[in-house]
Tab-separated table of C-alpha atoms and ligand atoms in Angstrom:
chain	number	residue	atom	x	y	z
L	1	MET	CA	84.406	126.589	109.879
L	2	GLU	CA	87.712	128.421	109.924
L	3	SER	CA	90.691	126.459	111.130
L	4	LYS	CA	92.061	127.269	114.618
L	5	VAL	CA	95.614	126.510	113.375
L	6	LYS	CA	97.445	127.850	110.315
L	7	LYS	CA	100.453	125.587	110.192
L	8	ILE	CA	100.856	121.966	111.396
L	9	GLY	CA	103.638	119.391	111.362
L	10	VAL	CA	103.468	115.713	110.599
L	11	LEU	CA	106.048	113.086	111.680
L	12	THR	CA	106.361	109.249	111.707
L	13	SER	CA	107.936	107.724	114.844
L	14	GLY	CA	108.894	104.260	116.155
L	15	GLY	CA	108.731	101.230	113.975
L	16	ASP	CA	107.622	101.926	110.342
L	17	ALA	CA	104.480	100.400	108.899
L	18	PRO	CA	103.121	100.118	105.407
L	19	GLY	CA	100.366	102.813	105.012
L	20	MET	CA	102.260	105.541	106.886
L	21	ASN	CA	102.805	107.350	103.502
L	22	ALA	CA	99.119	107.182	102.762
L	23	ALA	CA	98.531	108.858	106.124
L	24	ILE	CA	101.053	111.548	105.448
L	25	ARG	CA	99.481	112.195	101.967
L	26	SER	CA	96.053	112.418	103.616
L	27	VAL	CA	97.281	114.801	106.337
L	28	VAL	CA	98.898	117.129	103.770
L	29	ARG	CA	95.962	117.206	101.358
L	30	ALA	CA	93.263	117.481	104.073
L	31	ALA	CA	95.182	120.324	105.664
L	32	ARG	CA	95.754	122.182	102.375
L	33	TYR	CA	92.025	121.769	101.582
L	34	ARG	CA	91.442	123.717	104.849
L	35	GLY	CA	94.076	126.333	104.043
L	36	ILE	CA	96.454	124.985	106.627
L	37	GLU	CA	100.243	124.863	105.797
L	38	VAL	CA	102.098	121.640	106.480
L	39	VAL	CA	105.721	120.832	107.354
L	40	GLY	CA	106.983	117.272	107.222
L	41	ILE	CA	109.393	116.478	110.056
L	42	ARG	CA	112.022	113.935	109.100
L	43	ARG	CA	113.113	111.158	111.485
L	44	GLY	CA	110.373	111.481	114.089
L	45	TYR	CA	111.156	113.348	117.354
L	46	ALA	CA	114.877	113.281	116.669
L	47	GLY	CA	114.228	115.367	113.517
L	48	LEU	CA	111.968	117.676	115.491
L	49	ILE	CA	114.679	118.489	117.936
L	50	ALA	CA	117.103	119.004	115.058
L	51	GLY	CA	114.659	121.217	113.102
L	52	ASP	CA	114.897	118.774	110.182
L	53	THR	CA	111.730	119.848	108.385
L	54	MET	CA	110.395	120.260	104.835
L	55	GLU	CA	107.456	122.184	103.502
L	56	LEU	CA	104.822	119.822	102.083
L	57	ASP	CA	102.221	120.797	99.550
L	58	VAL	CA	99.715	118.692	97.670
L	59	ARG	CA	102.089	117.614	94.866
L	60	ASP	CA	104.943	116.813	97.269
L	61	VAL	CA	102.968	113.737	98.388
L	62	SER	CA	102.113	112.515	94.874
L	63	ASN	CA	103.061	108.870	94.054
L	64	ILE	CA	103.608	107.748	97.723
L	65	LEU	CA	100.133	106.294	98.385
L	66	HIS	CA	101.225	102.799	97.229
L	67	ALA	CA	104.729	102.879	98.741
L	68	GLY	CA	105.663	101.011	101.864
L	69	GLY	CA	107.880	102.574	104.621
L	70	THR	CA	107.704	106.317	105.256
L	71	MET	CA	108.947	109.138	103.087
L	72	LEU	CA	109.662	111.114	106.299
L	73	TYR	CA	111.879	108.382	107.720
L	74	SER	CA	111.278	107.046	111.226
L	75	ALA	CA	113.543	107.046	114.266
L	76	ARG	CA	113.622	106.649	118.010
L	77	SER	CA	114.986	109.470	120.129
L	78	LYS	CA	116.251	109.137	123.727
L	79	GLU	CA	116.966	112.797	123.875
L	80	PHE	CA	113.318	113.617	123.326
L	81	CYS	CA	112.364	111.757	126.516
L	82	THR	CA	114.452	114.251	128.595
L	83	GLU	CA	113.041	117.748	129.531
L	84	GLU	CA	115.934	119.402	127.711
L	85	GLY	CA	115.188	117.494	124.512
L	86	MET	CA	111.525	118.200	124.765
L	87	GLN	CA	112.187	121.935	125.234
L	88	LYS	CA	114.352	121.936	122.131
L	89	ALA	CA	111.485	120.363	120.183
L	90	ILE	CA	109.089	122.977	121.481
L	91	ALA	CA	111.481	125.717	120.532
L	92	VAL	CA	111.606	124.390	116.960
L	93	CYS	CA	107.788	124.321	116.781
L	94	LYS	CA	107.648	127.934	117.979
L	95	GLU	CA	110.436	129.150	115.613
L	96	GLN	CA	108.770	127.425	112.658
L	97	GLY	CA	105.224	128.499	113.607
L	98	ILE	CA	104.030	124.880	113.969
L	99	GLU	CA	100.752	125.171	115.871
L	100	GLY	CA	99.797	121.475	115.864
L	101	LEU	CA	101.434	118.162	115.268
L	102	VAL	CA	100.185	114.880	113.767
L	103	VAL	CA	102.165	111.973	115.273
L	104	ILE	CA	101.999	108.717	113.352
L	105	GLY	CA	103.365	105.826	115.469
L	106	GLY	CA	102.772	103.487	118.420
L	107	ASP	CA	102.317	103.806	122.171
L	108	GLY	CA	105.793	105.317	122.781
L	109	SER	CA	105.154	107.974	120.190
L	110	TYR	CA	101.766	108.687	121.754
L	111	ARG	CA	103.476	109.284	125.141
L	112	GLY	CA	105.781	111.782	123.466
L	113	ALA	CA	102.707	113.478	121.910
L	114	GLY	CA	101.092	113.598	125.301
L	115	ASP	CA	104.098	115.334	126.752
L	116	LEU	CA	104.177	117.926	123.974
L	117	SER	CA	100.412	118.599	124.279
L	118	ALA	CA	100.937	119.104	128.028
L	119	ARG	CA	103.543	121.728	127.164
L	120	GLY	CA	101.371	123.685	124.799
L	121	ILE	CA	101.939	122.047	121.414
L	122	PRO	CA	98.567	120.492	120.400
L	123	CYS	CA	99.072	116.935	119.138
L	124	VAL	CA	96.851	114.255	117.541
L	125	GLY	CA	98.156	110.649	117.376
L	126	ILE	CA	97.487	108.256	114.519
L	127	PRO	CA	98.021	104.541	115.248
L	128	GLY	CA	100.727	103.215	112.942
L	129	THR	CA	102.210	99.788	113.706
L	130	ILE	CA	102.046	96.372	112.124
L	131	ASP	CA	101.546	94.790	115.527
L	132	ASN	CA	97.952	96.064	116.054
L	133	ASP	CA	98.849	96.378	119.727
L	134	ILE	CA	97.373	99.925	120.366
L	135	THR	CA	94.513	99.600	122.826
L	136	SER	CA	92.417	102.542	121.627
L	137	THR	CA	91.695	101.125	118.151
L	138	ASP	CA	90.569	97.949	116.494
L	139	TYR	CA	92.987	98.466	113.650
L	140	THR	CA	96.361	100.143	113.288
L	141	ILE	CA	97.873	101.189	109.984
L	142	GLY	CA	100.108	98.374	108.611
L	143	PHE	CA	98.517	95.464	110.320
L	144	ASP	CA	96.411	94.309	107.346
L	145	THR	CA	99.380	94.552	104.976
L	146	CYS	CA	101.570	92.637	107.512
L	147	ILE	CA	99.149	89.730	107.905
L	148	ASN	CA	98.648	89.536	104.137
L	149	CYS	CA	102.369	89.330	103.715
L	150	VAL	CA	102.627	86.563	106.342
L	151	VAL	CA	99.747	84.672	104.633
L	152	ASP	CA	101.538	84.834	101.278
L	153	MET	CA	104.809	83.566	102.810
L	154	VAL	CA	103.154	80.802	104.817
L	155	ASP	CA	101.168	79.638	101.765
L	156	ARG	CA	104.457	79.162	99.961
L	157	ILE	CA	105.937	77.294	102.921
L	158	ARG	CA	102.845	75.101	102.992
L	159	ASP	CA	103.332	73.999	99.355
L	160	THR	CA	106.702	72.541	100.119
L	161	MET	CA	105.629	71.139	103.497
L	162	ARG	CA	102.732	69.357	101.747
L	163	SER	CA	105.007	67.911	99.055
L	164	HIS	CA	107.341	66.423	101.687
L	165	GLU	CA	104.789	65.707	104.407
L	166	ARG	CA	106.617	67.957	106.921
L	167	CYS	CA	105.959	70.317	109.701
L	168	SER	CA	106.928	74.007	109.686
L	169	VAL	CA	107.285	76.337	112.600
L	170	VAL	CA	106.942	79.965	111.464
L	171	GLU	CA	107.913	82.800	113.742
L	172	VAL	CA	106.066	86.015	113.085
L	173	MET	CA	106.287	89.577	114.430
L	174	GLY	CA	104.071	91.255	116.943
L	175	ARG	CA	106.297	92.062	119.886
L	176	HIS	CA	104.216	91.448	122.969
L	177	ALA	CA	100.989	90.891	121.054
L	178	GLY	CA	99.584	87.856	119.210
L	179	TYR	CA	97.337	89.635	116.690
L	180	VAL	CA	99.525	89.012	113.724
L	181	ALA	CA	100.033	85.331	114.650
L	182	LEU	CA	96.334	84.752	115.312
L	183	HIS	CA	95.019	86.373	112.143
L	184	ALA	CA	97.700	84.854	109.959
L	185	GLY	CA	97.186	81.484	111.634
L	186	ILE	CA	93.490	81.433	110.861
L	187	ALA	CA	94.044	82.613	107.302
L	188	THR	CA	96.664	79.912	106.568
L	189	GLY	CA	94.944	77.032	108.415
L	190	ALA	CA	97.763	76.623	110.964
L	191	THR	CA	97.573	73.576	113.200
L	192	PHE	CA	98.572	75.576	116.181
L	193	VAL	CA	98.938	79.254	116.959
L	194	MET	CA	101.165	80.291	119.920
L	195	VAL	CA	100.455	83.767	121.284
L	196	PRO	CA	101.615	85.587	124.387
L	197	GLU	CA	98.063	86.209	125.514
L	198	VAL	CA	97.187	82.496	125.861
L	199	PRO	CA	99.557	80.249	127.860
L	200	SER	CA	100.614	77.135	125.903
L	201	SER	CA	103.673	75.009	125.468
L	202	VAL	CA	105.340	72.828	122.820
L	203	VAL	CA	103.649	69.879	124.574
L	204	ASP	CA	100.234	71.366	123.562
L	205	VAL	CA	101.559	71.726	119.989
L	206	ILE	CA	102.675	68.179	119.803
L	207	LYS	CA	99.302	66.955	121.175
L	208	LYS	CA	97.529	68.841	118.443
L	209	ILE	CA	99.846	67.501	115.784
L	210	GLU	CA	99.264	63.917	116.951
L	211	GLU	CA	95.479	64.436	116.945
L	212	GLY	CA	95.752	65.756	113.332
L	213	ARG	CA	97.973	62.859	112.340
L	214	LYS	CA	95.407	60.338	113.660
L	215	LEU	CA	92.808	62.063	111.393
L	216	GLY	CA	94.974	61.807	108.308
L	217	LYS	CA	96.773	65.105	108.358
L	218	SER	CA	100.262	64.807	106.839
L	219	ASN	CA	101.664	68.380	106.937
L	220	PHE	CA	101.552	70.939	109.683
L	221	ILE	CA	102.023	74.666	110.098
L	222	VAL	CA	102.686	76.079	113.577
L	223	ILE	CA	102.609	79.865	113.873
L	224	VAL	CA	104.552	81.256	116.810
L	225	ALA	CA	104.416	84.952	117.851
L	226	GLU	CA	107.905	86.390	118.531
L	227	GLY	CA	108.804	86.278	122.207
L	228	VAL	CA	106.728	83.211	123.183
L	229	GLY	CA	108.985	80.567	121.838
L	230	ASN	CA	112.127	79.935	119.835
L	231	ALA	CA	111.224	78.517	116.411
L	232	GLU	CA	114.468	76.611	116.072
L	233	ASP	CA	114.223	74.947	119.478
L	234	MET	CA	110.594	74.148	118.950
L	235	SER	CA	111.225	72.567	115.604
L	236	ARG	CA	113.952	70.401	116.958
L	237	TYR	CA	111.676	69.248	119.848
L	238	ILE	CA	108.748	68.554	117.530
L	239	GLN	CA	110.974	66.523	115.177
L	240	GLU	CA	112.574	64.473	117.984
L	241	THR	CA	109.175	63.782	119.622
L	242	THR	CA	106.978	63.014	116.586
L	243	GLY	CA	109.495	61.920	114.046
L	244	ILE	CA	108.024	64.341	111.487
L	245	VAL	CA	110.685	66.332	109.687
L	246	THR	CA	110.285	69.893	110.984
L	247	ARG	CA	111.731	73.156	109.678
L	248	ALA	CA	111.890	76.594	111.333
L	249	THR	CA	111.321	79.864	109.464
L	250	ILE	CA	111.671	83.272	111.082
L	251	LEU	CA	110.023	85.716	108.752
L	252	GLY	CA	111.559	88.838	110.139
L	253	HIS	CA	111.506	92.340	108.548
L	254	VAL	CA	109.897	91.130	105.304
L	255	GLN	CA	106.692	91.494	107.331
L	256	ARG	CA	107.185	95.253	107.770
L	257	GLY	CA	107.702	96.126	104.213
L	258	GLY	CA	105.771	96.154	100.983
L	259	SER	CA	103.016	98.099	99.292
L	260	PRO	CA	100.075	98.712	101.626
L	261	THR	CA	96.867	96.756	101.057
L	262	SER	CA	93.763	98.757	99.931
L	263	ARG	CA	92.395	98.373	103.449
L	264	ASP	CA	95.534	100.045	104.990
L	265	ARG	CA	95.455	102.796	102.392
L	266	VAL	CA	91.825	103.611	103.071
L	267	LEU	CA	92.275	103.366	106.866
L	268	ALA	CA	95.357	105.598	106.734
L	269	SER	CA	93.529	108.150	104.520
L	270	GLN	CA	90.642	108.300	106.969
L	271	TYR	CA	92.949	108.698	109.968
L	272	GLY	CA	94.962	111.472	108.350
L	273	ASN	CA	91.874	113.518	107.406
L	274	PHE	CA	90.336	113.009	110.791
L	275	ALA	CA	93.485	114.028	112.630
L	276	VAL	CA	93.587	117.306	110.674
L	277	GLU	CA	89.910	117.916	111.359
L	278	LEU	CA	90.600	117.669	115.091
L	279	LEU	CA	93.587	120.051	114.959
L	280	ALA	CA	91.671	122.476	112.857
L	281	ALA	CA	88.869	122.417	115.464
L	282	GLY	CA	91.360	123.431	118.109
L	283	LYS	CA	91.597	120.018	119.762
L	284	SER	CA	94.752	118.737	121.411
L	285	ASN	CA	96.003	115.586	123.184
L	286	ARG	CA	93.740	113.271	121.111
L	287	VAL	CA	94.262	110.012	119.338
L	288	VAL	CA	92.240	108.658	116.447
L	289	GLY	CA	91.113	105.063	115.935
L	290	MET	CA	88.521	102.806	114.562
L	291	ARG	CA	85.808	101.138	116.670
L	292	LYS	CA	83.348	98.726	115.017
L	293	ASP	CA	84.129	100.418	111.634
L	294	GLU	CA	83.460	103.893	113.023
L	295	LEU	CA	86.089	106.606	113.309
L	296	VAL	CA	86.618	107.633	116.976
L	297	ASP	CA	88.896	109.907	118.902
L	298	TYR	CA	89.912	109.757	122.565
L	299	ASP	CA	91.875	111.734	125.062
L	300	LEU	CA	95.402	110.564	124.677
L	301	HIS	CA	96.023	109.550	128.277
L	302	GLU	CA	92.678	107.763	128.502
L	303	ALA	CA	93.604	105.924	125.288
L	304	LEU	CA	96.994	104.825	126.767
L	305	ALA	CA	95.240	103.545	129.884
L	306	MET	CA	92.744	101.334	127.951
L	307	LYS	CA	93.017	97.600	127.931
L	308	LYS	CA	92.618	95.672	124.762
L	309	GLU	CA	90.901	92.338	125.107
L	310	PHE	CA	92.508	89.562	123.155
L	311	PRO	CA	89.820	88.057	120.826
L	312	MET	CA	89.471	84.751	122.578
L	313	ASP	CA	86.436	83.779	120.410
L	314	LEU	CA	88.682	83.946	117.289
L	315	TYR	CA	91.451	82.053	119.099
L	316	ASN	CA	89.024	79.275	120.180
L	317	MET	CA	87.487	79.064	116.700
L	318	SER	CA	90.984	78.732	115.192
L	319	ASP	CA	91.673	75.860	117.548
L	320	ILE	CA	88.377	74.113	116.665
L	321	ILE	CA	88.773	74.310	112.876
L	322	SER	CA	92.462	73.669	112.670
L	323	ILE	CA	92.177	69.944	113.232
Y	401	ATP	P1	106.366	100.848	117.764
Y	401	ATP	O1	105.038	100.338	118.204
Y	401	ATP	O2	106.591	100.678	116.385
Y	401	ATP	O3	107.523	100.498	118.663
Y	401	ATP	P2	106.349	103.295	119.227
Y	401	ATP	O4	105.838	104.653	118.924
Y	401	ATP	O5	105.741	102.620	120.403
Y	401	ATP	O6	106.291	102.432	117.874
Y	401	ATP	P3	108.853	103.806	120.690
Y	401	ATP	O7	110.251	103.503	120.298
Y	401	ATP	O8	108.299	103.208	121.978
Y	401	ATP	O9	107.961	103.402	119.415
Y	401	ATP	O10	108.636	105.401	120.774
Y	401	ATP	C1	109.024	106.260	119.718
Y	401	ATP	C2	109.693	107.447	120.280
Y	401	ATP	O11	108.662	108.195	121.068
Y	401	ATP	C3	110.855	107.202	121.235
Y	401	ATP	O12	112.055	107.111	120.564
Y	401	ATP	C4	110.792	108.502	122.087
Y	401	ATP	O13	111.488	109.573	121.384
Y	401	ATP	C5	109.350	108.840	122.184
Y	401	ATP	N1	108.815	108.358	123.460
Y	401	ATP	C6	108.643	107.071	123.811
Y	401	ATP	N2	108.208	106.967	125.093
Y	401	ATP	C7	108.092	108.227	125.525
Y	401	ATP	C8	107.793	108.783	126.833
Y	401	ATP	N3	107.426	108.090	127.850
Y	401	ATP	N4	107.827	110.123	126.920
Y	401	ATP	C9	108.184	110.937	125.858
Y	401	ATP	N5	108.587	110.404	124.648
Y	401	ATP	C10	108.519	109.154	124.504
């Protein structure tokens, strides 16, 4: 079927995530396969307003599949949230003949894409964030790489905690979501996982440590999602209360970098191709995602209104087997 659009743009927006490059590559190649021209827009919506674009052909996206970060750079733009900024962005699209836009980013970026779609620039959103906090998909690009990075770091921490029979409180990213903490906690055998979705306190952590100690456990990992507790304060309290030497580690931005896992590369490739398919079919205001291992697309505003259930079964299982 002939494509309804002849030229599309692609941008990355909000926090970067490993796998964004794989998505850009897929968008470019899937578009060129359908005879669609592609422009890369640097620095998200800020670059769109500034007309900071580059033609992208199949060879321009060689050797980026394995690279973390985003070759198009990412940014946040306050100006884009104003009507004036949005009109500038639309004018650039018109000037450059951009008839559709693939937006790779999180919820905020989706909102921007919704506003552009409503003003006549068809947009399709691809979920790209390490936090996995986008409601309309089971998996976002970058989440798998992020949790594998956390697992690698925590395994190293555990080696030294075991040697010295200590406790370690590790703070991980996730903003307002506990997916990174939960998955990494299960994969590293953490004694306790603190997430924003499940109310708990340091008293619960100490209770779990004491239970473990009675059963012969001599080293402890506590994973705390950012925003639910301060790793330094918690460590001090655990040490004072239990007498176990306790250290705090805040993993920070190391979790956002690195070469994407094969899972993220495959996912990003699928999302990129699917987003182009939708634009080529004349669709607008859509987001792509994965549900039960099936590619899905939704109306962007319906997607933003969806609720994501925290996987309590996983959380409860983690609690049972972490003794
Ligand atoms: P992350 O999950 O990594 O934070 P994000 O896409 O949610 O990614 P934001 O900073 O929230 O990141 O949004 C990125 C950009 O999207 C903003 O800088 C802004 O330009 C645009 N944006 C955010 N919210 C809106 C909105 N309500 N209307 C229009 N544009 C928006």
